[in-house]
Amino acid sequence: MRECFEPQFEAMDRAELAQLQLERLQQTLLRVGRNVPLYRKRFAEHDIDPETFADVADLRRLPFTTKADLREAYPYGLFAVPLRDVVRLHASSGTSGKPVVAGYTRNDVKTWSRLVGRVLVAAGAGRDDVVQIALGYGLFTGGIGFHYGAEAVGAAVIPASSGGTRRQIAIMQDYRTTVFVATPSYALHLAETIEAMDVNVNSLSLRFGLFGAETWTEAMRAAIEDRLKLTATDNYGLSEIMGPGVAGECLEKAGMHVSEDHFFIEIVDPATGEPLPDGEEGELVVTTLTKEALPMIRFRTGDMTRIIPGPCACGRTMRRIGRIVGRCDDMLIIRGVNVFPSRIESILLEVEGTTPNYRIVLERKGALDEALVEVEPTEELLFDRVAEHQALLDKLGRRFASELGVGLGVKLVEPGSLARGQEGKTIRVVDRRGIAR
Ligand code: DLL
C-alpha cells in the first residue's frame, strides 16, 4: 500500500466505516438538535428524532442546508457551541452578499490539521520535505489550513502566503522547496515567471505540487507538471465544511479520496435534489460527522462532480470524487445554452498560443446575450508572432461555436492584465446583463 498519514482510517474496512459513520452521525444530530434552532425546527418538521435515529438512509428525509441558510444565520447563528469554545474563525468571501463565517473548536482545529495531513501525505509529502505554502493566509482557509496540516506531518513549512512571484521563486531556490502548495492558476503564472526570468527549472528541488481551490483540467495538470517538473495533484475543500482537507488525490492521480470517516457524501441532481447513482455527475452534498463548532447537515456545495466507482490502486478504501467540473450556480446560460466556464478553459489549453487565464464578459445587447472571452496569450505569441493573432482568434471562435453550441466573441488581452481575486483565484465571469441567473 502507498504511504498513508492515518492508515487505520484511510484504509479501514468499509463495513466498519459504515458503523463509524452511523455512530458519528447520531452524535452530530443530537448535538445540532440540542444547540442549533434551525436544525431543531427541521427535525421536528420532518419527523427525525436524533435519540432514535438508526439508519443513515433516513438522512434523506431532511432538507438541504444552503448558503442562504448560512447567510441568514450570519455570523454565528448555526454554531453548535458557545463562542467561549471557539478558538478560530475563518470566512469565505462569497460571490454575493454576506460572507460565510466558519468557527472551529480546539478539537476541530486538531481534526482539520490531521485531515490536511492526510491530503499532503497522499500527494507525496512527508517529514523530510520543505513545503512552501503560496496560498493566502488570513480569513481564507487555504494558507493556514495547509500550514497546520504540513506541521502535523512534520514537514518544514514556509508560510510564503500568496503573491510576490519573484520572491516566491527566490525562496524556492534558496530554501530548496520540495513541495509547492498553491492554486493551479498561480502555479502556471509562477511557471511563466520562472521562464521569463530565465531560471533553469531543473536547478530547483521541486518534487510535488498540491493544487486546489478552483477548477482546473487534466491539460492544465500536464502543463504544470511539464513546466515545474513536479507531480501535481488535485485537492478539494470549502470553508463551510472545513477548508482544504475534505478530499485529495493520491499519487495514482485518479480522483480525490474523501475522508469519509469525517464527511458523509451524496451526489444529487441539482435540479430535483434526488440522489444519483455512483458514477453520475451531479451536485456534491456533504454532512459533517465530527465538526463541533459548525456542523453541517446535507450542505449543498454547489460543486458538480461524481463518485468514482471501485477501489483505488493505492489501497485507501475511502471513495473518490472526480474533478470538480464546475459550480451549478456558475453554469452560464448564454442565449439559452448551458455553458460551463471549465469547458472554455479546456479549449484554451488545447489551442497553442493561449493560456488558461481568461474571463468571460457577458452583456445584453437588446434582447440578445453577447459573450466575450478575453484571453491572455502566451508571451511568445504576444511579442513575436503578431501576424498570427487573427488566425488564433478565428480558430478559437470556431472551436467555441462547434464545441459549446453557442458563438462567443474572443479578444486577446495583455498577459497578467486580467484581475486575480483576493485569494489568487482568477475572476472568471463578469456578468453585466443585469438579470438574475
Ligand atoms: O478554496 C478551500 C481550499 C483551499 C481548497 C486550498 C483547496 C485548497 P473556499 O474559499 O470556501 O475554500 O472555496 C470553496 O472553491 O466550493 C469549490 O467551488 C472551489 N474549489 C475548492 N477546491 C477545488 C478544486 C477553499 N480542487 C470552493 N477544484 C468550492 C475545483 C475547487 N474547485
GROMACS .gro file of C-alpha atoms and ligand atoms in nm:
model
  469
    1MET     CA    1   0.000   0.000   0.000
    2ARG     CA    2   0.111   0.355  -0.071
    3GLU     CA    3   0.211   0.572   0.222
    4CYS     CA    4  -0.082   0.697   0.436
    5PHE     CA    5  -0.082   0.950   0.721
    6GLU     CA    6  -0.357   0.765   0.911
    7PRO     CA    7  -0.379   0.417   0.755
    8GLN     CA    8  -0.603   0.290   1.035
    9PHE     CA    9  -0.875   0.522   0.900
   10GLU     CA   10  -0.777   0.583   0.537
   11ALA     CA   11  -0.769   0.211   0.461
   12MET     CA   12  -1.037   0.097   0.703
   13ASP     CA   13  -1.280  -0.182   0.634
   14ARG     CA   14  -1.593  -0.043   0.460
   15ALA     CA   15  -1.834  -0.221   0.695
   16GLU     CA   16  -1.657  -0.074   0.997
   17LEU     CA   17  -1.661   0.263   0.826
   18ALA     CA   18  -2.040   0.242   0.779
   19GLN     CA   19  -2.082   0.169   1.151
   20LEU     CA   20  -1.850   0.456   1.246
   21GLN     CA   21  -2.039   0.694   1.015
   22LEU     CA   22  -2.371   0.599   1.171
   23GLU     CA   23  -2.243   0.649   1.526
   24ARG     CA   24  -2.087   0.983   1.442
   25LEU     CA   25  -2.397   1.096   1.255
   26GLN     CA   26  -2.613   1.013   1.558
   27GLN     CA   27  -2.386   1.222   1.778
   28THR     CA   28  -2.390   1.510   1.530
   29LEU     CA   29  -2.769   1.506   1.503
   30LEU     CA   30  -2.803   1.500   1.881
   31ARG     CA   31  -2.568   1.797   1.912
   32VAL     CA   32  -2.731   2.013   1.647
   33GLY     CA   33  -3.080   1.913   1.762
   34ARG     CA   34  -2.990   2.043   2.108
   35ASN     CA   35  -2.793   2.353   2.012
   36VAL     CA   36  -2.898   2.488   1.671
   37PRO     CA   37  -3.255   2.624   1.649
   38LEU     CA   38  -3.274   2.585   1.267
   39TYR     CA   39  -3.198   2.214   1.286
   40ARG     CA   40  -3.422   2.158   1.588
   41LYS     CA   41  -3.710   2.305   1.390
   42ARG     CA   42  -3.631   2.099   1.080
   43PHE     CA   43  -3.604   1.774   1.276
   44ALA     CA   44  -3.948   1.839   1.425
   45GLU     CA   45  -4.098   1.924   1.084
   46HIS     CA   46  -3.955   1.613   0.918
   47ASP     CA   47  -4.012   1.371   1.200
   48ILE     CA   48  -3.649   1.299   1.278
   49ASP     CA   49  -3.572   1.202   1.636
   50PRO     CA   50  -3.195   1.217   1.694
   51GLU     CA   51  -3.241   0.997   2.003
   52THR     CA   52  -3.367   0.702   1.797
   53PHE     CA   53  -3.201   0.776   1.459
   54ALA     CA   54  -3.063   0.440   1.340
   55ASP     CA   55  -3.043   0.440   0.960
   56VAL     CA   56  -2.819   0.667   0.754
   57ALA     CA   57  -3.075   0.649   0.470
   58ASP     CA   58  -3.318   0.849   0.688
   59LEU     CA   59  -3.092   1.150   0.643
   60ARG     CA   60  -3.259   1.194   0.304
   61ARG     CA   61  -3.580   1.294   0.478
   62LEU     CA   62  -3.411   1.616   0.589
   63PRO     CA   63  -3.397   1.924   0.366
   64PHE     CA   64  -3.062   2.055   0.242
   65THR     CA   65  -2.866   2.323   0.423
   66THR     CA   66  -2.783   2.601   0.177
   67LYS     CA   67  -2.559   2.903   0.153
   68ALA     CA   68  -2.876   3.109   0.204
   69ASP     CA   69  -2.928   2.940   0.543
   70LEU     CA   70  -2.573   3.035   0.637
   71ARG     CA   71  -2.618   3.392   0.519
   72GLU     CA   72  -2.938   3.425   0.716
   73ALA     CA   73  -2.763   3.295   1.026
   74TYR     CA   74  -2.471   3.539   0.978
   75PRO     CA   75  -2.241   3.540   1.163
   76TYR     CA   76  -2.286   3.276   1.435
   77GLY     CA   77  -2.646   3.152   1.407
   78LEU     CA   78  -2.559   2.794   1.303
   79PHE     CA   79  -2.281   2.744   1.557
   80ALA     CA   80  -2.345   2.444   1.783
   81VAL     CA   81  -2.115   2.559   2.063
   82PRO     CA   82  -2.088   2.884   2.261
   83LEU     CA   83  -1.825   3.131   2.138
   84ARG     CA   84  -1.627   3.052   2.452
   85ASP     CA   85  -1.544   2.714   2.297
   86VAL     CA   86  -1.447   2.859   1.959
   87VAL     CA   87  -1.073   2.911   1.909
   88ARG     CA   88  -1.063   3.017   1.541
   89LEU     CA   89  -1.277   3.197   1.287
   90HIS     CA   90  -1.238   3.199   0.910
   91ALA     CA   91  -1.464   3.342   0.642
   92SER     CA   92  -1.515   3.289   0.274
   93SER     CA   93  -1.555   3.599   0.064
   94GLY     CA   94  -1.862   3.461  -0.111
   95THR     CA   95  -1.973   3.565  -0.457
   96SER     CA   96  -2.272   3.766  -0.344
   97GLY     CA   97  -2.395   3.918  -0.022
   98LYS     CA   98  -2.252   3.848   0.319
   99PRO     CA   99  -1.953   3.621   0.370
  100VAL     CA  100  -1.990   3.287   0.543
  101VAL     CA  101  -1.822   3.266   0.883
  102ALA     CA  102  -1.674   2.932   0.987
  103GLY     CA  103  -1.589   2.860   1.351
  104TYR     CA  104  -1.360   2.592   1.492
  105THR     CA  105  -1.321   2.446   1.840
  106ARG     CA  106  -0.982   2.325   1.958
  107ASN     CA  107  -1.081   1.972   1.851
  108ASP     CA  108  -1.195   2.099   1.511
  109VAL     CA  109  -0.854   2.258   1.452
  110LYS     CA  110  -0.685   1.930   1.552
  111THR     CA  111  -0.905   1.723   1.321
  112TRP     CA  112  -0.859   1.972   1.038
  113SER     CA  113  -0.479   1.954   1.071
  114ARG     CA  114  -0.487   1.574   1.056
  115LEU     CA  115  -0.714   1.569   0.752
  116VAL     CA  116  -0.492   1.815   0.565
  117GLY     CA  117  -0.200   1.595   0.677
  118ARG     CA  118  -0.369   1.302   0.501
  119VAL     CA  119  -0.400   1.503   0.182
  120LEU     CA  120  -0.034   1.608   0.196
  121VAL     CA  121   0.099   1.257   0.257
  122ALA     CA  122  -0.128   1.111  -0.012
  123ALA     CA  123   0.018   1.366  -0.255
  124GLY     CA  124   0.378   1.262  -0.177
  125ALA     CA  125   0.478   1.498   0.107
  126GLY     CA  126   0.643   1.383   0.430
  127ARG     CA  127   0.853   1.499   0.723
  128ASP     CA  128   1.167   1.533   0.511
  129ASP     CA  129   1.002   1.787   0.285
  130VAL     CA  130   1.026   2.163   0.268
  131VAL     CA  131   0.669   2.278   0.200
  132GLN     CA  132   0.614   2.625   0.052
  133ILE     CA  133   0.257   2.740   0.100
  134ALA     CA  134   0.171   3.006  -0.157
  135LEU     CA  135  -0.197   3.029  -0.064
  136GLY     CA  136  -0.338   3.335   0.110
  137TYR     CA  137  -0.301   3.344   0.489
  138GLY     CA  138  -0.591   3.517   0.657
  139LEU     CA  139  -0.962   3.467   0.666
  140PHE     CA  140  -0.925   3.235   0.364
  141THR     CA  141  -0.888   2.877   0.490
  142GLY     CA  142  -0.622   2.778   0.233
  143GLY     CA  143  -0.296   2.914   0.378
  144ILE     CA  144  -0.346   2.844   0.747
  145GLY     CA  145  -0.529   2.517   0.679
  146PHE     CA  146  -0.234   2.380   0.483
  147HIS     CA  147   0.011   2.529   0.730
  148TYR     CA  148  -0.127   2.331   1.025
  149GLY     CA  149  -0.154   2.016   0.811
  150ALA     CA  150   0.208   2.038   0.698
  151GLU     CA  151   0.322   2.091   1.057
  152ALA     CA  152   0.118   1.789   1.167
  153VAL     CA  153   0.305   1.583   0.907
  154GLY     CA  154   0.634   1.714   1.043
  155ALA     CA  155   0.748   1.892   0.728
  156ALA     CA  156   0.946   2.217   0.735
  157VAL     CA  157   0.681   2.475   0.649
  158ILE     CA  158   0.745   2.803   0.468
  159PRO     CA  159   0.442   3.032   0.518
  160ALA     CA  160   0.509   3.226   0.197
  161SER     CA  161   0.142   3.325   0.150
  162SER     CA  162   0.014   3.438  -0.190
  163GLY     CA  163   0.164   3.683  -0.438
  164GLY     CA  164   0.514   3.824  -0.482
  165THR     CA  165   0.608   3.577  -0.751
  166ARG     CA  166   0.975   3.675  -0.780
  167ARG     CA  167   1.009   3.642  -0.404
  168GLN     CA  168   0.838   3.300  -0.419
  169ILE     CA  169   1.093   3.190  -0.679
  170ALA     CA  170   1.387   3.321  -0.474
  171ILE     CA  171   1.256   3.131  -0.168
  172MET     CA  172   1.218   2.821  -0.381
  173GLN     CA  173   1.579   2.848  -0.496
  174ASP     CA  174   1.738   2.938  -0.163
  175TYR     CA  175   1.538   2.717   0.076
  176ARG     CA  176   1.525   2.424  -0.170
  177THR     CA  177   1.147   2.385  -0.160
  178THR     CA  178   1.038   2.030  -0.243
  179VAL     CA  179   0.658   2.065  -0.213
  180PHE     CA  180   0.465   2.360  -0.353
  181VAL     CA  181   0.106   2.438  -0.245
  182ALA     CA  182  -0.095   2.692  -0.445
  183THR     CA  183  -0.391   2.743  -0.676
  184PRO     CA  184  -0.338   2.584  -1.019
  185SER     CA  185  -0.365   2.920  -1.197
  186TYR     CA  186  -0.095   3.062  -0.971
  187ALA     CA  187   0.127   2.758  -1.039
  188LEU     CA  188   0.105   2.835  -1.411
  189HIS     CA  189   0.176   3.202  -1.351
  190LEU     CA  190   0.480   3.103  -1.145
  191ALA     CA  191   0.598   2.874  -1.426
  192GLU     CA  192   0.565   3.161  -1.675
  193THR     CA  193   0.763   3.391  -1.446
  194ILE     CA  194   1.035   3.129  -1.396
  195GLU     CA  195   1.068   3.103  -1.774
  196ALA     CA  196   1.061   3.481  -1.823
  197MET     CA  197   1.335   3.521  -1.560
  198ASP     CA  198   1.543   3.256  -1.734
  199VAL     CA  199   1.569   3.046  -1.419
  200ASN     CA  200   1.652   2.686  -1.502
  201VAL     CA  201   1.362   2.488  -1.358
  202ASN     CA  202   1.588   2.182  -1.331
  203SER     CA  203   1.802   2.369  -1.079
  204LEU     CA  204   1.504   2.380  -0.840
  205SER     CA  205   1.430   2.096  -0.595
  206LEU     CA  206   1.053   2.069  -0.655
  207ARG     CA  207   0.905   1.717  -0.636
  208PHE     CA  208   0.536   1.751  -0.560
  209GLY     CA  209   0.269   2.017  -0.602
  210LEU     CA  210  -0.074   2.028  -0.437
  211PHE     CA  211  -0.324   2.243  -0.620
  212GLY     CA  212  -0.685   2.325  -0.546
  213ALA     CA  213  -0.938   2.594  -0.451
  214GLU     CA  214  -1.051   2.646  -0.813
  215THR     CA  215  -1.145   2.441  -1.116
  216TRP     CA  216  -0.868   2.312  -1.339
  217THR     CA  217  -0.827   2.044  -1.602
  218GLU     CA  218  -0.612   1.746  -1.696
  219ALA     CA  219  -0.449   1.960  -1.965
  220MET     CA  220  -0.358   2.216  -1.701
  221ARG     CA  221  -0.211   1.940  -1.484
  222ALA     CA  222   0.005   1.826  -1.776
  223ALA     CA  223   0.122   2.184  -1.837
  224ILE     CA  224   0.208   2.242  -1.469
  225GLU     CA  225   0.391   1.909  -1.435
  226ASP     CA  226   0.590   1.968  -1.750
  227ARG     CA  227   0.686   2.324  -1.674
  228LEU     CA  228   0.753   2.296  -1.300
  229LYS     CA  229   0.897   1.943  -1.318
  230LEU     CA  230   0.687   1.805  -1.031
  231THR     CA  231   0.399   1.564  -0.974
  232ALA     CA  232   0.077   1.764  -0.944
  233THR     CA  233  -0.232   1.652  -0.752
  234ASP     CA  234  -0.576   1.799  -0.704
  235ASN     CA  235  -0.728   1.866  -0.364
  236TYR     CA  236  -1.067   1.996  -0.260
  237GLY     CA  237  -1.234   2.165   0.029
  238LEU     CA  238  -1.461   2.452   0.126
  239SER     CA  239  -1.490   2.687   0.423
  240GLU     CA  240  -1.847   2.590   0.507
  241ILE     CA  241  -1.736   2.232   0.565
  242MET     CA  242  -1.382   2.293   0.694
  243GLY     CA  243  -1.143   2.434   0.434
  244PRO     CA  244  -0.882   2.226   0.248
  245GLY     CA  245  -0.855   1.863   0.364
  246VAL     CA  246  -1.202   1.741   0.266
  247ALA     CA  247  -1.065   1.538  -0.026
  248GLY     CA  248  -0.735   1.493  -0.208
  249GLU     CA  249  -0.576   1.284  -0.477
  250CYS     CA  250  -0.316   1.017  -0.408
  251LEU     CA  251  -0.026   0.960  -0.645
  252GLU     CA  252  -0.250   0.744  -0.869
  253LYS     CA  253  -0.396   1.081  -0.979
  254ALA     CA  254  -0.733   0.918  -1.038
  255GLY     CA  255  -0.976   1.119  -0.828
  256MET     CA  256  -0.980   1.269  -0.478
  257HIS     CA  257  -1.024   1.044  -0.173
  258VAL     CA  258  -1.286   1.191   0.060
  259SER     CA  259  -1.221   1.147   0.433
  260GLU     CA  260  -1.548   0.961   0.475
  261ASP     CA  261  -1.489   0.893   0.842
  262HIS     CA  262  -1.546   1.269   0.888
  263PHE     CA  263  -1.778   1.351   0.596
  264PHE     CA  264  -2.083   1.172   0.462
  265ILE     CA  265  -2.124   1.249   0.092
  266GLU     CA  266  -2.413   1.232  -0.154
  267ILE     CA  267  -2.437   1.326  -0.521
  268VAL     CA  268  -2.773   1.474  -0.617
  269ASP     CA  269  -2.942   1.606  -0.928
  270PRO     CA  270  -2.905   1.984  -0.887
  271ALA     CA  271  -3.247   2.045  -1.039
  272THR     CA  272  -3.455   1.792  -0.840
  273GLY     CA  273  -3.236   1.722  -0.535
  274GLU     CA  274  -3.281   1.348  -0.596
  275PRO     CA  275  -2.983   1.119  -0.524
  276LEU     CA  276  -2.783   0.997  -0.825
  277PRO     CA  277  -2.605   0.662  -0.856
  278ASP     CA  278  -2.225   0.635  -0.828
  279GLY     CA  279  -2.052   0.742  -1.147
  280GLU     CA  280  -2.313   1.000  -1.247
  281GLU     CA  281  -2.232   1.368  -1.240
  282GLY     CA  282  -2.430   1.588  -1.004
  283GLU     CA  283  -2.403   1.826  -0.711
  284LEU     CA  284  -2.195   1.722  -0.411
  285VAL     CA  285  -2.381   1.732  -0.077
  286VAL     CA  286  -2.182   1.696   0.244
  287THR     CA  287  -2.281   1.615   0.603
  288THR     CA  288  -2.008   1.663   0.863
  289LEU     CA  289  -1.967   1.378   1.112
  290THR     CA  290  -1.722   1.521   1.366
  291LYS     CA  291  -1.734   1.901   1.341
  292GLU     CA  292  -1.813   2.061   1.676
  293ALA     CA  293  -1.844   2.436   1.617
  294LEU     CA  294  -2.018   2.441   1.280
  295PRO     CA  295  -2.170   2.103   1.193
  296MET     CA  296  -2.344   2.092   0.856
  297ILE     CA  297  -2.632   1.861   0.771
  298ARG     CA  298  -2.672   1.789   0.397
  299PHE     CA  299  -2.489   2.103   0.285
  300ARG     CA  300  -2.535   2.177  -0.086
  301THR     CA  301  -2.185   2.261  -0.202
  302GLY     CA  302  -2.289   2.385  -0.548
  303ASP     CA  303  -1.994   2.185  -0.684
  304MET     CA  304  -2.052   1.946  -0.974
  305THR     CA  305  -1.864   1.615  -0.960
  306ARG     CA  306  -1.920   1.239  -0.947
  307ILE     CA  307  -1.828   0.948  -0.723
  308ILE     CA  308  -1.571   0.730  -0.895
  309PRO     CA  309  -1.686   0.371  -0.854
  310GLY     CA  310  -1.447   0.094  -0.749
  311PRO     CA  311  -1.136   0.070  -0.534
  312CYS     CA  312  -0.817   0.271  -0.587
  313ALA     CA  313  -0.484   0.102  -0.657
  314CYS     CA  314  -0.327   0.296  -0.366
  315GLY     CA  315  -0.500   0.078  -0.107
  316ARG     CA  316  -0.708   0.351   0.054
  317THR     CA  317  -1.071   0.246   0.096
  318MET     CA  318  -1.209   0.599   0.111
  319ARG     CA  319  -1.417   0.664  -0.202
  320ARG     CA  320  -1.304   0.917  -0.458
  321ILE     CA  321  -1.474   1.209  -0.625
  322GLY     CA  322  -1.377   1.321  -0.974
  323ARG     CA  323  -1.259   1.666  -1.069
  324ILE     CA  324  -1.496   1.948  -0.982
  325VAL     CA  325  -1.620   2.024  -1.333
  326GLY     CA  326  -1.790   2.347  -1.235
  327ARG     CA  327  -2.035   2.500  -0.995
  328CYS     CA  328  -2.402   2.454  -1.063
  329ASP     CA  329  -2.453   2.820  -0.978
  330ASP     CA  330  -2.162   2.919  -1.209
  331MET     CA  331  -2.315   2.746  -1.504
  332LEU     CA  332  -2.387   3.021  -1.752
  333ILE     CA  333  -2.691   3.028  -1.969
  334ILE     CA  334  -2.587   3.214  -2.283
  335ARG     CA  335  -2.865   3.255  -2.535
  336GLY     CA  336  -3.034   2.955  -2.380
  337VAL     CA  337  -2.729   2.729  -2.398
  338ASN     CA  338  -2.575   2.591  -2.077
  339VAL     CA  339  -2.204   2.672  -2.071
  340PHE     CA  340  -1.957   2.564  -1.801
  341PRO     CA  341  -1.657   2.800  -1.785
  342SER     CA  342  -1.436   2.492  -1.738
  343ARG     CA  343  -1.519   2.381  -2.096
  344ILE     CA  344  -1.387   2.713  -2.224
  345GLU     CA  345  -1.074   2.655  -2.019
  346SER     CA  346  -1.018   2.308  -2.170
  347ILE     CA  347  -1.039   2.452  -2.521
  348LEU     CA  348  -0.790   2.729  -2.437
  349LEU     CA  349  -0.547   2.471  -2.307
  350GLU     CA  350  -0.563   2.275  -2.627
  351VAL     CA  351  -0.501   2.569  -2.856
  352GLU     CA  352  -0.139   2.674  -2.890
  353GLY     CA  353  -0.063   3.038  -2.814
  354THR     CA  354  -0.324   3.081  -2.540
  355THR     CA  355  -0.309   3.045  -2.161
  356PRO     CA  356  -0.592   2.935  -1.931
  357ASN     CA  357  -0.605   3.290  -1.797
  358TYR     CA  358  -0.933   3.416  -1.934
  359ARG     CA  359  -1.254   3.581  -1.832
  360ILE     CA  360  -1.597   3.581  -1.982
  361VAL     CA  361  -1.774   3.914  -2.005
  362LEU     CA  362  -2.148   3.890  -2.058
  363GLU     CA  363  -2.359   4.176  -2.179
  364ARG     CA  364  -2.709   4.215  -2.305
  365LYS     CA  365  -2.748   4.394  -2.638
  366GLY     CA  366  -3.121   4.443  -2.692
  367ALA     CA  367  -3.274   4.104  -2.627
  368LEU     CA  368  -2.958   3.910  -2.704
  369ASP     CA  369  -2.677   3.794  -2.480
  370GLU     CA  370  -2.332   3.892  -2.602
  371ALA     CA  371  -2.043   3.693  -2.461
  372LEU     CA  372  -1.682   3.797  -2.500
  373VAL     CA  373  -1.397   3.573  -2.391
  374GLU     CA  374  -1.089   3.778  -2.300
  375VAL     CA  375  -0.777   3.564  -2.314
  376GLU     CA  376  -0.418   3.627  -2.213
  377PRO     CA  377  -0.196   3.487  -2.492
  378THR     CA  378   0.147   3.340  -2.423
  379GLU     CA  379   0.428   3.600  -2.405
  380GLU     CA  380   0.584   3.442  -2.710
  381LEU     CA  381   0.279   3.490  -2.925
  382LEU     CA  382   0.226   3.841  -2.798
  383PHE     CA  383   0.565   3.974  -2.897
  384ASP     CA  384   0.697   3.755  -3.175
  385ARG     CA  385   0.406   3.646  -3.381
  386VAL     CA  386   0.165   3.936  -3.407
  387ALA     CA  387   0.059   3.825  -3.755
  388GLU     CA  388  -0.080   3.509  -3.607
  389HIS     CA  389  -0.322   3.688  -3.375
  390GLN     CA  390  -0.608   3.693  -3.621
  391ALA     CA  391  -0.564   3.327  -3.710
  392LEU     CA  392  -0.575   3.240  -3.341
  393LEU     CA  393  -0.890   3.445  -3.284
  394ASP     CA  394  -1.061   3.273  -3.578
  395LYS     CA  395  -0.960   2.931  -3.457
  396LEU     CA  396  -1.088   2.992  -3.102
  397GLY     CA  397  -1.413   3.138  -3.234
  398ARG     CA  398  -1.473   2.827  -3.446
  399ARG     CA  399  -1.397   2.586  -3.163
  400PHE     CA  400  -1.620   2.766  -2.913
  401ALA     CA  401  -1.909   2.766  -3.159
  402SER     CA  402  -1.876   2.400  -3.250
  403GLU     CA  403  -1.798   2.260  -2.905
  404LEU     CA  404  -2.012   2.480  -2.680
  405GLY     CA  405  -2.300   2.518  -2.921
  406VAL     CA  406  -2.304   2.896  -2.897
  407GLY     CA  407  -2.091   3.164  -3.063
  408LEU     CA  408  -1.865   3.367  -2.834
  409GLY     CA  409  -1.653   3.670  -2.920
  410VAL     CA  410  -1.281   3.643  -2.849
  411LYS     CA  411  -1.028   3.913  -2.764
  412LEU     CA  412  -0.659   3.889  -2.672
  413VAL     CA  413  -0.551   4.095  -2.373
  414GLU     CA  414  -0.211   4.173  -2.224
  415PRO     CA  415  -0.062   3.881  -2.023
  416GLY     CA  416  -0.118   3.933  -1.650
  417SER     CA  417  -0.383   4.201  -1.708
  418LEU     CA  418  -0.689   4.003  -1.601
  419ALA     CA  419  -0.788   4.063  -1.240
  420ARG     CA  420  -0.699   3.797  -0.989
  421GLY     CA  421  -0.927   3.769  -0.687
  422GLN     CA  422  -0.822   3.836  -0.331
  423GLU     CA  423  -0.710   3.480  -0.283
  424GLY     CA  424  -0.527   3.449  -0.614
  425LYS     CA  425  -0.826   3.286  -0.781
  426THR     CA  426  -0.881   3.431  -1.128
  427ILE     CA  427  -1.217   3.604  -1.164
  428ARG     CA  428  -1.373   3.410  -1.449
  429VAL     CA  429  -1.708   3.566  -1.512
  430VAL     CA  430  -1.826   3.926  -1.529
  431ASP     CA  431  -2.199   3.929  -1.585
  432ARG     CA  432  -2.328   4.272  -1.688
  433ARG     CA  433  -2.661   4.150  -1.820
  434GLY     CA  434  -2.844   4.269  -1.512
  435ILE     CA  435  -3.058   3.958  -1.495
  436ALA     CA  436  -3.083   3.703  -1.217
  437ARG     CA  437  -2.912   3.381  -1.312
  438DLL     O1  438  -1.099   2.715  -0.152
  438DLL     C1  439  -1.055   2.572   0.038
  438DLL     C2  440  -0.933   2.521  -0.029
  438DLL     C3  441  -0.813   2.589  -0.014
  438DLL     C4  442  -0.938   2.404  -0.103
  438DLL     C5  443  -0.700   2.541  -0.074
  438DLL     C6  444  -0.824   2.356  -0.163
  438DLL     C7  445  -0.704   2.424  -0.149
  438DLL     P1  446  -1.339   2.840  -0.024
  438DLL     O2  447  -1.264   2.966  -0.041
  438DLL     O3  448  -1.453   2.836   0.073
  438DLL     O4  449  -1.243   2.725   0.026
  438DLL     O5  450  -1.388   2.794  -0.166
  438DLL     C8  451  -1.453   2.671  -0.182
  438DLL     O6  452  -1.374   2.651  -0.410
  438DLL     O7  453  -1.690   2.513  -0.317
  438DLL     C9  454  -1.526   2.494  -0.497
  438DLL     O8  455  -1.621   2.563  -0.575
  438DLL    C10  456  -1.389   2.558  -0.515
  438DLL     N1  457  -1.285   2.453  -0.506
  438DLL    C11  458  -1.214   2.416  -0.397
  438DLL     N2  459  -1.126   2.318  -0.432
  438DLL    C12  460  -1.144   2.292  -0.564
  438DLL    C13  461  -1.085   2.203  -0.657
  438DLL    C14  462  -1.132   2.677  -0.040
  438DLL     N3  463  -0.987   2.119  -0.625
  438DLL    C15  464  -1.490   2.650  -0.327
  438DLL     N4  465  -1.132   2.205  -0.784
  438DLL    C16  466  -1.554   2.514  -0.350
  438DLL    C17  467  -1.232   2.289  -0.819
  438DLL    C18  468  -1.246   2.379  -0.610
  438DLL     N5  469  -1.289   2.377  -0.737
   0.00000   0.00000   0.00000
